[in-house]
Every structure is written in structure tokens, then in C-alpha cells.
XYZ file of C-alpha atoms in Angstrom:
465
model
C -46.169 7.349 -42.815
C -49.227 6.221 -41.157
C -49.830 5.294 -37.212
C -50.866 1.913 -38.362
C -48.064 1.532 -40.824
C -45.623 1.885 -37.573
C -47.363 -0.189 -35.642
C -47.498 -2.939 -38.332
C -43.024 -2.934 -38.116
C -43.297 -3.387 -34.262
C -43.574 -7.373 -34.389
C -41.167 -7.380 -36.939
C -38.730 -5.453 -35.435
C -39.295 -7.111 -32.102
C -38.443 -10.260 -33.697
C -35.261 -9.072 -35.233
C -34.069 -8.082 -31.216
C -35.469 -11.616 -29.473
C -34.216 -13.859 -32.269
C -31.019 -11.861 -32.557
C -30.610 -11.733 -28.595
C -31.642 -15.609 -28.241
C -28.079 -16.426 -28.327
C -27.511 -15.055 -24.722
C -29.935 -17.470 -23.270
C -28.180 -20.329 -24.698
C -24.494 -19.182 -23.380
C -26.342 -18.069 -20.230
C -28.092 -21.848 -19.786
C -25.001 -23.684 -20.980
C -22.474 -21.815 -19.212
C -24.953 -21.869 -16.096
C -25.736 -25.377 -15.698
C -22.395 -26.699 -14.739
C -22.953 -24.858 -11.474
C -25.634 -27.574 -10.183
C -24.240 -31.044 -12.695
C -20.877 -30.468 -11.240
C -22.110 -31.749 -8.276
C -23.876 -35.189 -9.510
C -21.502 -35.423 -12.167
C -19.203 -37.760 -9.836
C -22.511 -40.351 -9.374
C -21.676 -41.438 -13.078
C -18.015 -40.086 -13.760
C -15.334 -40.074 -10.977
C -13.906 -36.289 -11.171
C -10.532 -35.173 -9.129
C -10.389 -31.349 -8.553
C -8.464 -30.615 -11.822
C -10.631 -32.440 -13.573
C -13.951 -30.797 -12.152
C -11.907 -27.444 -13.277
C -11.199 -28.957 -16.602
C -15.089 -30.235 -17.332
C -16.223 -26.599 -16.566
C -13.623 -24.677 -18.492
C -14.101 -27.142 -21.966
C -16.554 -24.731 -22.822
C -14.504 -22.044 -22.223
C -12.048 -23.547 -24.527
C -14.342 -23.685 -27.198
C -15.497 -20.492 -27.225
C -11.981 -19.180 -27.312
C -12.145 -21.249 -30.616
C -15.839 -20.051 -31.561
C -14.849 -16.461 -30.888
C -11.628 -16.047 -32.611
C -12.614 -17.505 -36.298
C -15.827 -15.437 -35.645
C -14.596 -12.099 -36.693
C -13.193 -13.133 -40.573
C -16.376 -15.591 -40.961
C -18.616 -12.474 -39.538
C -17.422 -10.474 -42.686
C -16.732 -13.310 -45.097
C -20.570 -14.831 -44.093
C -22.671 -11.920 -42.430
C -23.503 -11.314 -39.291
C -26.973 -13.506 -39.445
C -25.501 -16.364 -41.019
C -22.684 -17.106 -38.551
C -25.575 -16.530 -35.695
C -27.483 -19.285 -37.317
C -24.458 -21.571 -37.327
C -23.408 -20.910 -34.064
C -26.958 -22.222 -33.412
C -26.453 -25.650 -34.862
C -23.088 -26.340 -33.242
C -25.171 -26.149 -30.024
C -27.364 -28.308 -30.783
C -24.779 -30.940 -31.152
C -22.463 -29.987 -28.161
C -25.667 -30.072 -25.574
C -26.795 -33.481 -26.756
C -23.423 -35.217 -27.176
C -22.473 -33.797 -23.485
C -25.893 -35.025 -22.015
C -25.328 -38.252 -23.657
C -21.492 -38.471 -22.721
C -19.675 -41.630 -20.343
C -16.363 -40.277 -19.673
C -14.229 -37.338 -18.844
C -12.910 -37.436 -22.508
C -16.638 -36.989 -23.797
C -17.844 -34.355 -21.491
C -15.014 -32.153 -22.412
C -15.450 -32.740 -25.517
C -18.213 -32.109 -25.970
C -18.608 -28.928 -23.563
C -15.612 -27.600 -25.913
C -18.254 -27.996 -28.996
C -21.051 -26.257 -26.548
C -18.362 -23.374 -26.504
C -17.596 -22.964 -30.024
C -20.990 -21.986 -30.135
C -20.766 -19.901 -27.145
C -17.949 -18.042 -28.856
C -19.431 -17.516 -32.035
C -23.220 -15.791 -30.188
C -20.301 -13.885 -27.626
C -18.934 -12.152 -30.920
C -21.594 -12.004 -33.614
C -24.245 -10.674 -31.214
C -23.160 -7.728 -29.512
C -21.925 -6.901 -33.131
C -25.677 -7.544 -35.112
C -28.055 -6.068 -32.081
C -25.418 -3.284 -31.873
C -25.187 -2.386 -35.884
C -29.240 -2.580 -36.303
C -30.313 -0.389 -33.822
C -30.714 3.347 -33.318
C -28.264 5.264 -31.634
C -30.465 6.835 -28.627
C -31.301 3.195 -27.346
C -28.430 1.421 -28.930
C -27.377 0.442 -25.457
C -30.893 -0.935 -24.284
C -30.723 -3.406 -27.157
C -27.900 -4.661 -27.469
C -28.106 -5.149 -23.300
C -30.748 -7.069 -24.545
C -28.320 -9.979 -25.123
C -26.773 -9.705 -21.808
C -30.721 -10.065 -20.209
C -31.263 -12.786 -21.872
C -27.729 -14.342 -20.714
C -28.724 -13.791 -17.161
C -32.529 -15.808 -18.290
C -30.529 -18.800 -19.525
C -28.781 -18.388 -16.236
C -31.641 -18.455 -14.417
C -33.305 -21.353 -16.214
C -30.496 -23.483 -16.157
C -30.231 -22.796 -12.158
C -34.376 -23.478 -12.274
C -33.482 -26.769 -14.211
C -30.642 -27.746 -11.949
C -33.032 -27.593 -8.469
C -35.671 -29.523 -10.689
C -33.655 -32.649 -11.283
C -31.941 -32.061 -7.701
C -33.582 -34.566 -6.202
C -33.305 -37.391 -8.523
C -29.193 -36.097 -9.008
C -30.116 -36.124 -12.845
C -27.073 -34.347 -14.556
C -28.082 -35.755 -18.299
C -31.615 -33.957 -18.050
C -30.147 -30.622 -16.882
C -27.126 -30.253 -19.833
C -29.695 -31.609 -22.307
C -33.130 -29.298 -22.056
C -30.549 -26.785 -23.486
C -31.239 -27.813 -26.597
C -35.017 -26.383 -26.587
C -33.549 -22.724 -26.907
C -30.670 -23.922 -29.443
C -33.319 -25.175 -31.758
C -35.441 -22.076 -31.661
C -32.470 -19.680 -32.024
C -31.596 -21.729 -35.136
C -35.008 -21.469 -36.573
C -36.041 -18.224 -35.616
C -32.891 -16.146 -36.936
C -33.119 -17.836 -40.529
C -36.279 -15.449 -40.817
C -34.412 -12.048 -39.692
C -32.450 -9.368 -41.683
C -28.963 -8.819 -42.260
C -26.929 -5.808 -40.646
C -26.858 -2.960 -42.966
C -23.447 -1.958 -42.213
C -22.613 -5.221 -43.410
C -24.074 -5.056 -46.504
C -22.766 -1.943 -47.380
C -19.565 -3.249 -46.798
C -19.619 -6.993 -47.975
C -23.141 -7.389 -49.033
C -23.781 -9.973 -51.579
C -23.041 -8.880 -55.243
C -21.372 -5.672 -53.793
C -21.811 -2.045 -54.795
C -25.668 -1.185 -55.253
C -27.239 -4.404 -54.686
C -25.793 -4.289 -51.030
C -26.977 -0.698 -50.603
C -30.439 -1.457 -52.085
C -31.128 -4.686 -49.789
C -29.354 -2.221 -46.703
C -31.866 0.513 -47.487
C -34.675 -1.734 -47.435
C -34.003 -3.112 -43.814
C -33.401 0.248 -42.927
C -36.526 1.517 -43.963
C -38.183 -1.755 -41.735
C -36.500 -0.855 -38.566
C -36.520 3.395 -38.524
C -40.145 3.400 -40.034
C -39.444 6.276 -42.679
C -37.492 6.512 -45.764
C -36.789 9.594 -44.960
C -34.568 8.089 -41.635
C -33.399 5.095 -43.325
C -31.889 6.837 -46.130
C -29.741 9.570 -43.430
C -28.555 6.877 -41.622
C -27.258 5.145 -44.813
C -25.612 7.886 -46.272
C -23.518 8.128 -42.852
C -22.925 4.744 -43.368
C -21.693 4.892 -46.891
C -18.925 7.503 -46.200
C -17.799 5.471 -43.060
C -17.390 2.609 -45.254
C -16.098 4.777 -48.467
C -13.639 6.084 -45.936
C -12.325 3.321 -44.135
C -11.629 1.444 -47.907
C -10.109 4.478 -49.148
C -7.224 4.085 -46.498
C -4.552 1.349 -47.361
C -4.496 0.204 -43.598
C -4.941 -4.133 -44.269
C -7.463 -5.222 -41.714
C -5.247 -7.715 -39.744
C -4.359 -8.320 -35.891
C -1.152 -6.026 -36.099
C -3.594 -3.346 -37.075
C -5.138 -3.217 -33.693
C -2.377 -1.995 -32.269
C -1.119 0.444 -34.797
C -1.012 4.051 -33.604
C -4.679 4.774 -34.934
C -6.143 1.750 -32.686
C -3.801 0.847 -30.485
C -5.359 2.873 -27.207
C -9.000 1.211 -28.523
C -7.257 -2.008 -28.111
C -6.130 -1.488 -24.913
C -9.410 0.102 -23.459
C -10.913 -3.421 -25.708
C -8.743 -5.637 -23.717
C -8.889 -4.244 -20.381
C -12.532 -4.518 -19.955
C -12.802 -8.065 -21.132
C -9.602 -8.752 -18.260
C -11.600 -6.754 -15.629
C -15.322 -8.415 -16.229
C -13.119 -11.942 -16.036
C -11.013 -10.771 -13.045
C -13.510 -9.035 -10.845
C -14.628 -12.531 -9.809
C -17.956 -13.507 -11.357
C -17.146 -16.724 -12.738
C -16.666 -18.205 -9.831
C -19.939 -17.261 -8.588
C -21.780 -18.301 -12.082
C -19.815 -21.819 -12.094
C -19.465 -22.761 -8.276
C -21.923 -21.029 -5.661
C -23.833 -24.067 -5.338
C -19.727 -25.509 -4.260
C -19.463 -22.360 -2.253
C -22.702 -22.902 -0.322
C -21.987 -26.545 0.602
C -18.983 -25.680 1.560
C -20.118 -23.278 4.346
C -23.190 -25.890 5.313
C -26.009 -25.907 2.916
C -26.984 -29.409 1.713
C -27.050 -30.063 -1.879
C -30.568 -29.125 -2.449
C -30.897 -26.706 -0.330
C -27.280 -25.057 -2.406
C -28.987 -25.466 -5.865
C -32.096 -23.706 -4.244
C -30.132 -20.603 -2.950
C -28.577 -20.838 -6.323
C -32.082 -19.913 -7.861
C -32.656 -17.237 -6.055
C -29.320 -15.810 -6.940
C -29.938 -16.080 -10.726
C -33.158 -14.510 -9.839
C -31.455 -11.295 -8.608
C -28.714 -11.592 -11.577
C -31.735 -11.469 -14.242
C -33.820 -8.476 -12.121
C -30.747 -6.513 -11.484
C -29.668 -6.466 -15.293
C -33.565 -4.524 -15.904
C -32.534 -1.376 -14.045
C -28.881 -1.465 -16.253
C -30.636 -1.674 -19.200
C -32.900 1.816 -18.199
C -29.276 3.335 -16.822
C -27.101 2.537 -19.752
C -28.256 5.245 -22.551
C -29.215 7.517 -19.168
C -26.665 7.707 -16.854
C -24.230 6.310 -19.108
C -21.729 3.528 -19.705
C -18.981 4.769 -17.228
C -20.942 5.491 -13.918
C -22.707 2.181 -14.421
C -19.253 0.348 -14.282
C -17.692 2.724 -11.561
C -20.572 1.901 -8.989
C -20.688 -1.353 -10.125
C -17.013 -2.041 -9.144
C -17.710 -0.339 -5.828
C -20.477 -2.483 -4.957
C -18.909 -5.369 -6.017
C -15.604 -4.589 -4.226
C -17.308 -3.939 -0.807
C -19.455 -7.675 -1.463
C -15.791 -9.436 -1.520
C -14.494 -7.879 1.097
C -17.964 -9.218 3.168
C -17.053 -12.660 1.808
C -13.277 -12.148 2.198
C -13.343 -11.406 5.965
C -16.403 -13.618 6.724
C -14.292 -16.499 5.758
C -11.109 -15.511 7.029
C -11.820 -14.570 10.688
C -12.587 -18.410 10.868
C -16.550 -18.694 11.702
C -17.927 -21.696 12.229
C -20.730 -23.410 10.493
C -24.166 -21.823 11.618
C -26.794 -19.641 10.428
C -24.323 -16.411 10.532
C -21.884 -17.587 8.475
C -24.528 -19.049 5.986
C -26.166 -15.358 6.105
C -23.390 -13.437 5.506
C -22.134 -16.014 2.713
C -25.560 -15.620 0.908
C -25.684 -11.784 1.201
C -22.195 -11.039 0.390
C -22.671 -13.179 -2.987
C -26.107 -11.806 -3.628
C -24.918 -8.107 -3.621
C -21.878 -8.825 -5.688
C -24.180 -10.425 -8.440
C -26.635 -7.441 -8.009
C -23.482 -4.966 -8.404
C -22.451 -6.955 -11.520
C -25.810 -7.625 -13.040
C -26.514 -3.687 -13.345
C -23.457 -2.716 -14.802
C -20.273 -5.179 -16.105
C -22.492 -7.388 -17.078
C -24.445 -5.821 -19.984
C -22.033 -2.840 -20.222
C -18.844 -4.841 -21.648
C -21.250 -6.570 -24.352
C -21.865 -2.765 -25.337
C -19.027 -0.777 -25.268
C -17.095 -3.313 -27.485
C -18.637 -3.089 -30.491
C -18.700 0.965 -30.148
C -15.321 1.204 -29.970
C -14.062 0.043 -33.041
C -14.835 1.388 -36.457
C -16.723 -0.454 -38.884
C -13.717 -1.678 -40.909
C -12.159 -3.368 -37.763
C -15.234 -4.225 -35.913
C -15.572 -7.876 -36.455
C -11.871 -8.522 -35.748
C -11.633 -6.531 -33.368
C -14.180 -8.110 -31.293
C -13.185 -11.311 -32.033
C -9.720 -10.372 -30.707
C -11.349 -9.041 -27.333
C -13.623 -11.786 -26.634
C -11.435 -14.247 -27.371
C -9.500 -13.218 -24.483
C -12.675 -12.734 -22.763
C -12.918 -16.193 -23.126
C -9.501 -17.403 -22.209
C -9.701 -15.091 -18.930
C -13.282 -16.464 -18.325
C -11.211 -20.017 -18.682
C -8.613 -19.181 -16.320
C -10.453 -18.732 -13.635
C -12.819 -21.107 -13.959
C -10.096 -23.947 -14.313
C -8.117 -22.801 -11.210
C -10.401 -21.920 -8.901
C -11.441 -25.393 -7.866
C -7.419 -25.812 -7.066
C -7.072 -22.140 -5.486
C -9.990 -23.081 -3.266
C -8.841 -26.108 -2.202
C -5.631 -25.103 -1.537
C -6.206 -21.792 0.209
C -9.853 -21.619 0.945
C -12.662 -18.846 -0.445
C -11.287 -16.363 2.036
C -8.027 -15.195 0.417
C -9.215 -15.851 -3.141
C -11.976 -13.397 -2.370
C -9.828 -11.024 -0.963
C -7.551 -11.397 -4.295
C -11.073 -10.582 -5.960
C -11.693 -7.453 -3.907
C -8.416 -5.857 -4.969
C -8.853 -6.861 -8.954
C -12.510 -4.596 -8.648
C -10.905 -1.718 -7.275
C -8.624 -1.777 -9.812
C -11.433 -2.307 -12.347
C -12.943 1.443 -10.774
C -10.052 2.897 -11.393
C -9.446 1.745 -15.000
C -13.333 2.823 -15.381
C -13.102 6.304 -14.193
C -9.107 6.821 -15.650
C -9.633 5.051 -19.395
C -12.950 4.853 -20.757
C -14.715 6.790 -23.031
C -18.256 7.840 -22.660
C -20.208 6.418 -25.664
C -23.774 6.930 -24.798
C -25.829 8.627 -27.565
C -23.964 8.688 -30.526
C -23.723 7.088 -33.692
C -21.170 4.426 -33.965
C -20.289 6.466 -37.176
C -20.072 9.912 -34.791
C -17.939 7.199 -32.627
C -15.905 6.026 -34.841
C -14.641 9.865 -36.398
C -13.997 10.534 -31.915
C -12.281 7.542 -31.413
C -10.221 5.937 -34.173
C -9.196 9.866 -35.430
C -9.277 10.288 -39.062
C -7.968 7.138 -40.955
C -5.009 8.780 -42.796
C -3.843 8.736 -39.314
């Protein structure tokens, strides 16, 4: 094939990873604004601590929802389809929760933002991850975490905007800019070929034909695209061979139950370690140790500055160095941040530009630590683990309790804060990432590399297992 004939695939391709990653800069914005409403929220709405806690963690709910009917609709619908969906329910959970008058409707609401959370948390990882080549699989489908910590970043940029005039409405509601172009923009994409080898419309060759086509679009030579899908049609000729029914109880039959495990771990560990509370309340955090309002959302910017920079360099690492040194260091520096935060709060300083110092550089190197390697590494690993025939329920199954972990935390802390202060919950934090280093450098496999097929046949063992 001609130089210009690969360079006429680039756009095309490119499209397929923006519009496919898009999704992480809607969870990122939605999940990310709460941090600076929260606080003007009470102008319009009256909100006790619970119900602060319960106002963030709707969305959390929702994606629980959005994330465990993902995995049959992901097989029953495809992969691009459910993405496309998961679009429109955003569009009508940011506008109803900009719009809402009560507690009732802002939960409500933020529980319909989650679905579609939920839906982009499981479809996502899965789509980037089953369209792209194995030596940079892990660059692209980090490319959804990136673009997690941009909606992050643009939701804190939005939040400092309408600071001044304490304009909640305006900040929820601009997320419906990037729910409109995900929507659009994914309509004109692809479908995974693993999927339609294995459920494609009309089954048998018309799936393989339409597979082989976008094949042949994203490795630039027939030649490539027809290797791959012959490694794709045994995997799935295999897995339907074996009589194994593709239900929960299956994940923890002897074949997958240690994949389960090593599944659910890392979604307790990224919950666990802490970051939520950063994400959802470091503006809280900040006036709590003497910034002003403003000046909180501000400092808040900068930290979803460093969160969006620092996931660049773990994107590079993740197909180099690999996935396991990225999340042992990470838990180090992360562990060492908490302890800075623990102690700074617990030996009782009072208000003044050292405590405000240490407070800001404790939290900034714990985001750093997490942006380069939990963050984009869990949203990779997960859908390596599991073979093909599993995949989608499996990962529904993980993030699902990624999402109820993400919830717990993010609905007690308020409480746990105001009953016991940042101090001793950061200290609780501190332990739960050494933990999370030893669970990375006792349990996980090294993926980097490899074919998900090559994966799969490590792994999940032979399926007559």
C-alpha cells in the first residue's frame, strides 16, 4: 500500500480514538463539577451534610445502574451503539440538573447524569481497547482516562468562571456542549471487530466481512487485518465451543475466578486510595484550612491542571515500563502525599500560609501520583483481563463496583470529615495505598504488549478448563 494511502486512514482513524474517547470528558466534567456547585448550591437549595453527600453521590448511583445493564446491552447492541446512547441520557441528566429546584430534582437528575457515566465507564475502555493494536493498546485506550482528567479540568475552569457570580446552573449545564458532540460524532465511527465476529449483525460471514473491512481501515494492510482476524476467529470459535453459559456465577468459576478477584481488587483500590475525595471536595478541603471561596475554586484549577499533565507521561509509560511499576510507584507516591496531609492536619496547625502550603502540596502530589498511574492504568488492565466471551460482563461486574466504591466514599466523607476532621481520614487513606502496592506488586499480571487473544490463552487457561 501506498504512503499516501496511509496517510489518507490517519483522520479516520483519529476520529475513531477522539469520538470513542469523548466519553471520558463528559464523566470527567460531570463528575468534576460538583467540586465547585457544591458550594453555591445552598444559595438556592438548603443542603445538611448528608444531603451535600447524597447530591454528589446521585451520580454515582446512576452509574452503578448505567454500568451494570451495560455489559448484556454491550453484546446484545454493540459496543458503538450503547456509546451513542449513553450520550443522549447525558444530555438529559445535565439539563434537568441545571434546571432543578429541590434536593429531590438534583438527585435525580445527577442519578440520570450517572447512568450515562456508567454506560461510557464500561463500553469505552472495552471499544478503544478491542480496536486498537496490541503494541500501543495501552496509549489508546489511556486515551479515555486523558480525556477524563480534560473534563476535569474544564469543569474546574467552568466552576472559577461563574465563581464570582455563585452561578451553580451555568456550571452543571455547559456539560451538555461535549454530550451533544459525543452523540453526534460516534454515530459516524465503526463497530469493534471482535464484536462483530461474535454478535455482528446477520451473524456468520456478514459479521466477519464488515469486521475485516474495519480492520483493513485501522492496520492499513489487508495483509494485517486479515492475521489479526483469523486470531480473532479461533478466540471466538473457541470460547463458543465450550458449554461454560456466560453469566455472573461464571466469573468466579475455577477458570475466572482469580481474574475476578485481580478485576475487583483494582476497582476497590483506585476507590479506596482516596481520590474521590480530592475530585469531589478540595475546593471543601481548601476552605476549610483558610482559602476563600474563590480563591479554593482557583487552587482547584491548578490541581486539575496537574491531574490532566500528569496522565501525558502515563500514557508514554504504560506500553514502556509497563502496567505494574506504573501502579507500584504510583501507590508510593500517593501514600507518602497522605501521610503529608495526615500529619499536617493532625499535629493541630493553625490557619496561615504553612498550613495552606503544605495542604496544597500534599494534594497536588497525590493527584500527580494518581494521574500517572491508577488513573489510566485501571481503565486498561480491565478489559485485558477477561477473554472475549466474558469481557462485557465482566467489566460491567467490575465497574459497577467501581462505581458503588466511588459512591461510598463520596457519600460519607462529608460525615467522616465532619465528625473526625481530614487528619485521620487521610491517615485511613495512607494505609488503604500501601495496601494497594502491595496487591500491585503480589497479584497482578503484566499485560503490556500482547494481544488480548495471546492474553486471554495466559490468563483464563484453556476453556475446557
Amino acid at each position: 500500500m501506498s504512503s499516501g494511502a496511509g496517510t489518507a486512514k490517519r483522520p479516520s482513524q483519529w476520529a475513531i480514538w477522539f469520538f470513542g474517547a469523548l466519553g471520558g470528558i463528559l464523566w470527567g466534567y460531570d463528575t468534576g463539577v460538583i467540586s465547585g456547585a457544591i458550594l453555591f448550591i445552598p444559595d438556592d437549595i438548603p443542603l445538611s451534610s448528608l444531603e451535600q453527600g447524597t447530591v454528589v453521590s446521585g451520580l454515582l448511583v446512576g452509574a452503578m445502574l448505567g454500568a451494570g445493564v451495560s455489559g448484556r446491552l454491550a453484546d446484545t447492541l454493540g459496543r458503538r451503539p450503547l456509546i451513542l446512547l449513553g450520550g443522549i441520557v447525558f444530555v438529559v441528566g445535565t439539563l434537568g440538573a441545571a434546571l432543578g429546584v429541590n434536593v429531590a430534582m438534583l438527585v435525580g437528575f445527577r442519578f440520570v447524569m450517572g447512568v450515562g457515566v456508567g454506560i461510557v465507564s464500561v463500553v469505552v475502555p472495552m471499544y478503544l481497547s478491542e480496536l486498537a493494536p496490541a503494541r500501543i493498546r495501552g496509549r489508546l485506550t489511556s486515551l479515555m482516562q486523558l480525556l477524563v482528567t480534560v473534563g476535569i479540568f474544564l469543569a474546574y475552569v467552568v466552576d472559577y468562571a461563574f465563581a464570582d457570580a455563585r452561578d451553580w446552573r451555568w456550571m452543571i449545564g455547559l456539560g451538555v456542549i461535549p454530550a451533544v458532540v459525543l452523540a453526534i460524532g460516534i454515530y459516524t465511527q465503526p463497530e469493534s471487530p471482535r464484536w462483530l465476529v461474535a454478535h455482528g449483525p446477520g451473524g456468520g460471514e456478514n459479521g466477519v466481512s464488515t469486521a475485516r473491512a474495519v480492520l483493513e481501515r485501522l492496520r492499513g494492510t489487508p495483509e494485517a487485518a486479515e492475521a489479526e482476524l483469523s486470531e480473532i476467529r479461533e478466540s471466538v470459535r473457541v470460547e463458543r465451543e465450550h458449554t461454560e453459559k456466560v453469566a455472573i456465577g461464571t466469573l468466579f468459576s475455577p477458570r475466572l475466578r482469580r481474574l475476578t478477584l485481580i478485576g475487583m481488587l483494582l476497582v476497590f483500590f483506585q476507590n479506596f486510595v482516596g481520590i474521590n475525595t480530592i475530585i469531589y471536595y478540595a475546593p471543601t478541603l481548601l476552605t476549610d484550612v483558610g482559602f476563600g471561596a474563590t480563591d479554593a475554586i482557583g487552587a482547584n484549577v491548578a490541581i486539575g491542571a496537574v491531574n490532566m499533565l500528569m496522565t501525558l507521561p502515563g500514557m508514554w509509560l504504560i506500553d514502556r515500563a509497563g502496567r505494574r511499576p506504573l501502579l507500584r510507584w504510583g501507590a508510593v507516591g500517593m501514600c507518602l502525599a497522605m501521610i503529608v496531609l495526615a500529619v499536617t492536619n493532625l499535629v493541630g496547625l493553625e490557619q496561615g500560609p504553612l498550613l495552606l502550603g503544605l495542604t496544597l502540596a500534599g494534594i497536588v502530589v497525590y493527584i500527580a501520583s494518581f494521574s500517572i498511574s491508577w488513573g489510566p492504568v485501571q481503565w486498561v488492565l480491565l478489559p485485558e483481563l477477561f477473554p472475549l466471551r466474558v469481557r462485557a460482563g465482566a467489566v460491567a461486574f467490575c465497574v459497577t463496583f467501581n462505581w458503588l466504591f466511588n459512591m461510598t466514599v463520596a457519600l460519607l466523607f462529608p460525615s467522616l470529615l465532619e465528625a473526625f476532621g481530614a487528619g485521620w481520614n487521610f491517615l485511613f487513606f495512607a494505609v488503604t495505598t500501601a495496601a494497594a502496592y502491595l496487591y500491585a506488586t503480589r497479584l497482578l499480571p503484566e499485560t503490556k504488549g500482547r494481544s488480548l487473544e495471546e492474553i486471554e490463552k495466559d490468563l483464563a487457561g484453556p476453556v475446557t478448563a
